[in-house]
Amino acid sequence: MSRKRAAILISGRGSNMTALIEAAKADEYPAEIALVVSNRPDASGLKRAREAGVATVVVDHVPFGEDRAAFERALDAKLQEYRIDLVCLAGFMRLLTPWFVGRWSGRMLNIHPALLPQFKGLHTHRRALEAGVKWHGATVHFVVPEMDAGPIVAQESVAVHENDTEAMLAARVLEIEHRIYPRALRALAEGKIGLTAADSKKEAG
Ligand code: GRF
């Protein structure tokens, strides 16, 4: 079986990206990381990707201003150029339009640092501490037009400790993220999971 060509989209340090690159080094891993794309030229993950020998491109969103569609067309063109089959969002801090999500429907995953459907959006660790939950965690899900709402592919939890700070909790959740994302990409690349037509139509709220 030929390996699927995966792209990882980042905006920052790319620790999940690194976990995926490491996992994909194994001969029997069903995907290769063919490209890393950042929307920020200064993302530190870019250097890490290059050091790992992975092709990188920057599609800076700033020159596109409010024109999200034009930004996404440029992004999509890069993914086509590198003959990408699957996309992993890993700390990619841009909301995607239904057009882009539709094009990659069933072929695009995201990792979210919370036990979805709890704590969609930003600052998940702070909000978990404020809410007083005893369990927190991370989720990999298919991307659908509605943010952080796609079907769940992988999820693991960690106990919240009495004296946890946001940083302490984030660090424990990150360990989980690095474990479940490679597992989820494997399942997708092996064709073991997919989206139904009904799933992929879930609209942006
Ligand atoms: C992770 O916590 C991820 O779940 C969230 O953004 C963070 C990115 O971290 N979406 P990194 O760039 O992968 O280190």
Short mmCIF file of C-alpha atoms and ligand atoms in Angstrom, two decimals:
data_model
loop_
_atom_site.label_atom_id
_atom_site.label_comp_id
_atom_site.label_asym_id
_atom_site.label_seq_id
_atom_site.Cartn_x
_atom_site.Cartn_y
_atom_site.Cartn_z
CA MET A 1 0.00 0.00 0.00
CA SER A 2 1.40 3.39 -0.91
CA ARG A 3 1.68 5.88 1.88
CA LYS A 4 -0.69 8.83 1.98
CA ARG A 5 0.89 12.25 1.60
CA ALA A 6 0.00 14.40 4.61
CA ALA A 7 0.44 18.13 5.13
CA ILE A 8 0.56 19.73 8.57
CA LEU A 9 -0.73 23.28 8.97
CA ILE A 10 0.81 25.25 11.82
CA SER A 11 1.00 28.78 13.19
CA GLY A 12 3.41 28.32 16.08
CA ARG A 13 5.92 26.08 17.79
CA GLY A 14 4.70 22.86 16.19
CA SER A 15 5.14 20.30 18.94
CA ASN A 16 2.22 18.26 17.57
CA MET A 17 3.77 18.61 14.14
CA THR A 18 7.01 17.17 15.53
CA ALA A 19 5.12 14.24 17.09
CA LEU A 20 3.54 13.49 13.72
CA ILE A 21 6.88 13.77 11.90
CA GLU A 22 8.47 11.40 14.42
CA ALA A 23 5.65 8.86 14.12
CA ALA A 24 5.78 8.96 10.33
CA LYS A 25 9.46 7.96 10.38
CA ALA A 26 8.43 4.37 11.11
CA ASP A 27 8.49 2.24 7.97
CA GLU A 28 5.04 0.81 8.58
CA TYR A 29 3.40 4.18 9.27
CA PRO A 30 0.75 4.64 6.54
CA ALA A 31 1.38 8.37 5.94
CA GLU A 32 4.42 10.46 5.13
CA ILE A 33 4.66 14.10 6.13
CA ALA A 34 5.15 15.64 2.71
CA LEU A 35 4.71 19.29 3.65
CA VAL A 36 4.44 21.71 6.55
CA VAL A 37 2.60 24.97 5.87
CA SER A 38 2.59 27.97 8.18
CA ASN A 39 0.47 31.10 7.84
CA ARG A 40 3.06 32.91 9.93
CA PRO A 41 6.58 33.44 8.58
CA ASP A 42 7.97 33.54 12.15
CA ALA A 43 6.45 30.25 13.38
CA SER A 44 9.21 28.42 15.21
CA GLY A 45 7.81 25.10 13.99
CA LEU A 46 9.10 25.90 10.49
CA LYS A 47 12.70 25.56 11.64
CA ARG A 48 11.93 22.30 13.40
CA ALA A 49 10.29 20.94 10.25
CA ARG A 50 13.26 21.92 8.08
CA GLU A 51 15.67 20.34 10.55
CA ALA A 52 13.63 17.16 10.24
CA GLY A 53 14.03 17.32 6.46
CA VAL A 54 10.39 18.13 5.71
CA ALA A 55 9.46 20.61 2.96
CA THR A 56 7.99 23.85 4.31
CA VAL A 57 6.08 26.71 2.77
CA VAL A 58 4.72 29.93 4.21
CA VAL A 59 1.35 31.21 3.04
CA ASP A 60 1.19 34.46 4.98
CA HIS A 61 -2.40 35.53 5.57
CA VAL A 62 -1.49 39.18 6.22
CA PRO A 63 -1.17 40.35 2.59
CA PHE A 64 -4.63 38.91 1.90
CA GLY A 65 -6.22 41.20 4.49
CA GLU A 66 -9.90 40.38 4.90
CA ASP A 67 -9.95 38.21 1.79
CA ARG A 68 -10.11 34.79 3.42
CA ALA A 69 -11.14 33.12 0.17
CA ALA A 70 -8.02 34.33 -1.64
CA PHE A 71 -5.80 33.21 1.25
CA GLU A 72 -7.40 29.76 1.19
CA ARG A 73 -7.07 29.48 -2.59
CA ALA A 74 -3.33 30.14 -2.20
CA LEU A 75 -3.14 27.56 0.59
CA ASP A 76 -5.08 25.02 -1.42
CA ALA A 77 -2.85 25.60 -4.45
CA LYS A 78 0.19 24.68 -2.35
CA LEU A 79 -1.51 21.52 -1.12
CA GLN A 80 -2.30 20.56 -4.73
CA GLU A 81 1.26 21.36 -5.84
CA TYR A 82 2.61 18.91 -3.25
CA ARG A 83 -0.06 16.31 -4.15
CA ILE A 84 -1.39 16.22 -0.60
CA ASP A 85 -3.97 13.60 0.34
CA LEU A 86 -4.57 14.44 4.01
CA VAL A 87 -4.34 17.60 6.12
CA CYS A 88 -3.60 17.86 9.85
CA LEU A 89 -4.26 21.16 11.57
CA ALA A 90 -1.82 21.46 14.46
CA GLY A 91 -2.08 24.77 16.25
CA PHE A 92 -3.21 26.46 13.03
CA MET A 93 -4.79 29.69 14.23
CA ARG A 94 -7.00 30.63 11.27
CA LEU A 95 -10.68 29.90 10.95
CA LEU A 96 -11.38 28.11 7.68
CA THR A 97 -14.31 28.86 5.37
CA PRO A 98 -16.86 26.23 4.34
CA TRP A 99 -15.27 26.21 0.87
CA PHE A 100 -11.88 25.04 2.14
CA VAL A 101 -13.40 22.68 4.70
CA GLY A 102 -15.60 21.21 1.97
CA ARG A 103 -12.66 20.62 -0.33
CA TRP A 104 -10.87 18.64 2.38
CA SER A 105 -13.95 17.09 3.89
CA GLY A 106 -13.18 13.71 5.43
CA ARG A 107 -9.48 14.29 4.77
CA MET A 108 -8.71 16.96 7.39
CA LEU A 109 -8.18 16.52 11.14
CA ASN A 110 -7.68 19.03 13.95
CA ILE A 111 -6.38 18.64 17.49
CA HIS A 112 -8.09 20.52 20.27
CA PRO A 113 -6.75 20.81 23.83
CA ALA A 114 -9.93 19.85 25.67
CA LEU A 115 -12.44 17.03 25.95
CA LEU A 116 -14.82 18.12 23.22
CA PRO A 117 -17.66 18.99 23.17
CA GLN A 118 -16.54 20.79 26.34
CA PHE A 119 -14.48 23.98 26.01
CA LYS A 120 -14.55 24.71 22.29
CA GLY A 121 -12.48 27.73 21.28
CA LEU A 122 -9.51 29.32 23.03
CA HIS A 123 -7.99 29.28 26.54
CA THR A 124 -9.26 25.79 27.25
CA HIS A 125 -6.96 25.07 30.21
CA ARG A 126 -7.83 28.29 32.01
CA ARG A 127 -11.53 27.67 31.45
CA ALA A 128 -11.25 24.06 32.67
CA LEU A 129 -9.60 25.25 35.90
CA GLU A 130 -12.22 27.98 36.37
CA ALA A 131 -15.03 25.49 35.82
CA GLY A 132 -13.54 23.16 38.42
CA VAL A 133 -13.72 20.05 36.23
CA LYS A 134 -11.91 17.00 37.58
CA TRP A 135 -11.02 15.66 34.15
CA HIS A 136 -9.60 17.49 31.16
CA GLY A 137 -7.84 16.27 28.03
CA ALA A 138 -7.41 16.46 24.29
CA THR A 139 -9.42 15.52 21.23
CA VAL A 140 -8.66 14.83 17.57
CA HIS A 141 -11.67 15.39 15.34
CA PHE A 142 -12.63 15.70 11.70
CA VAL A 143 -12.90 19.30 10.58
CA VAL A 144 -16.41 20.42 9.58
CA PRO A 145 -17.59 23.99 8.92
CA GLU A 146 -18.65 24.53 12.53
CA MET A 147 -15.60 25.21 14.72
CA ASP A 148 -14.42 22.35 16.98
CA ALA A 149 -17.60 20.42 16.21
CA GLY A 150 -16.61 17.58 13.88
CA PRO A 151 -16.90 13.90 14.72
CA ILE A 152 -14.40 12.76 17.33
CA VAL A 153 -11.64 10.44 16.19
CA ALA A 154 -9.48 10.13 19.31
CA GLN A 155 -9.70 11.46 22.83
CA GLU A 156 -7.84 10.96 26.10
CA SER A 157 -8.24 12.49 29.51
CA VAL A 158 -6.01 13.61 32.37
CA ALA A 159 -7.00 14.22 35.98
CA VAL A 160 -6.99 17.86 37.06
CA HIS A 161 -4.95 18.26 40.25
CA GLU A 162 -5.88 20.45 43.18
CA ASN A 163 -3.04 22.93 42.76
CA ASP A 164 -2.71 22.83 38.97
CA THR A 165 -1.75 26.02 37.18
CA GLU A 166 -2.73 26.63 33.56
CA ALA A 167 0.84 25.81 32.50
CA MET A 168 1.01 22.57 34.49
CA LEU A 169 -2.28 21.36 33.07
CA ALA A 170 -1.32 22.40 29.54
CA ALA A 171 1.89 20.39 29.79
CA ARG A 172 0.07 17.22 30.84
CA VAL A 173 -2.54 17.67 28.11
CA LEU A 174 0.21 18.22 25.54
CA GLU A 175 1.68 14.79 26.33
CA ILE A 176 -1.67 13.28 25.45
CA GLU A 177 -1.92 15.34 22.26
CA HIS A 178 1.41 13.97 21.08
CA ARG A 179 0.14 10.44 21.65
CA ILE A 180 -3.31 10.63 20.12
CA TYR A 181 -2.60 12.68 17.00
CA PRO A 182 -0.26 10.13 15.40
CA ARG A 183 -2.81 7.43 16.23
CA ALA A 184 -5.62 9.40 14.60
CA LEU A 185 -3.65 10.15 11.44
CA ARG A 186 -2.77 6.48 11.20
CA ALA A 187 -6.44 5.51 11.36
CA LEU A 188 -7.33 8.06 8.68
CA ALA A 189 -4.47 7.05 6.38
CA GLU A 190 -5.45 3.39 6.72
CA GLY A 191 -9.02 4.24 5.76
CA LYS A 192 -10.35 2.99 9.07
CA ILE A 193 -12.32 6.16 9.77
CA GLY A 194 -14.30 8.54 7.58
CA LEU A 195 -17.02 11.15 7.47
CA THR A 196 -20.59 10.53 6.39
CA ALA A 197 -22.30 13.01 4.07
CA ALA A 198 -24.50 14.13 6.97
CA ASP A 199 -21.45 14.79 9.19
CA SER A 200 -19.71 16.91 6.63
CA LYS A 201 -22.74 19.17 6.15
CA LYS A 202 -22.73 20.33 9.77
CA GLU A 203 -22.95 24.06 9.24
CA ALA A 204 -20.96 26.87 10.77
CA GLY A 205 -22.96 28.34 13.65
C1 GRF B 1 -1.99 22.59 20.97
O1 GRF B 1 -2.37 22.64 22.31
C2 GRF B 1 -3.18 22.26 20.09
O2 GRF B 1 -4.07 21.38 20.70
C3 GRF B 1 -3.82 23.60 19.91
O3 GRF B 1 -2.75 24.50 19.79
C4 GRF B 1 -1.60 23.97 20.45
C5 GRF B 1 -0.52 23.90 19.43
O4 GRF B 1 0.70 23.48 20.01
N1 GRF B 1 -4.74 23.55 18.80
P1 GRF B 1 1.90 23.02 19.09
O5 GRF B 1 2.16 24.15 18.10
O6 GRF B 1 1.50 21.75 18.40
O7 GRF B 1 3.05 22.83 20.02
#
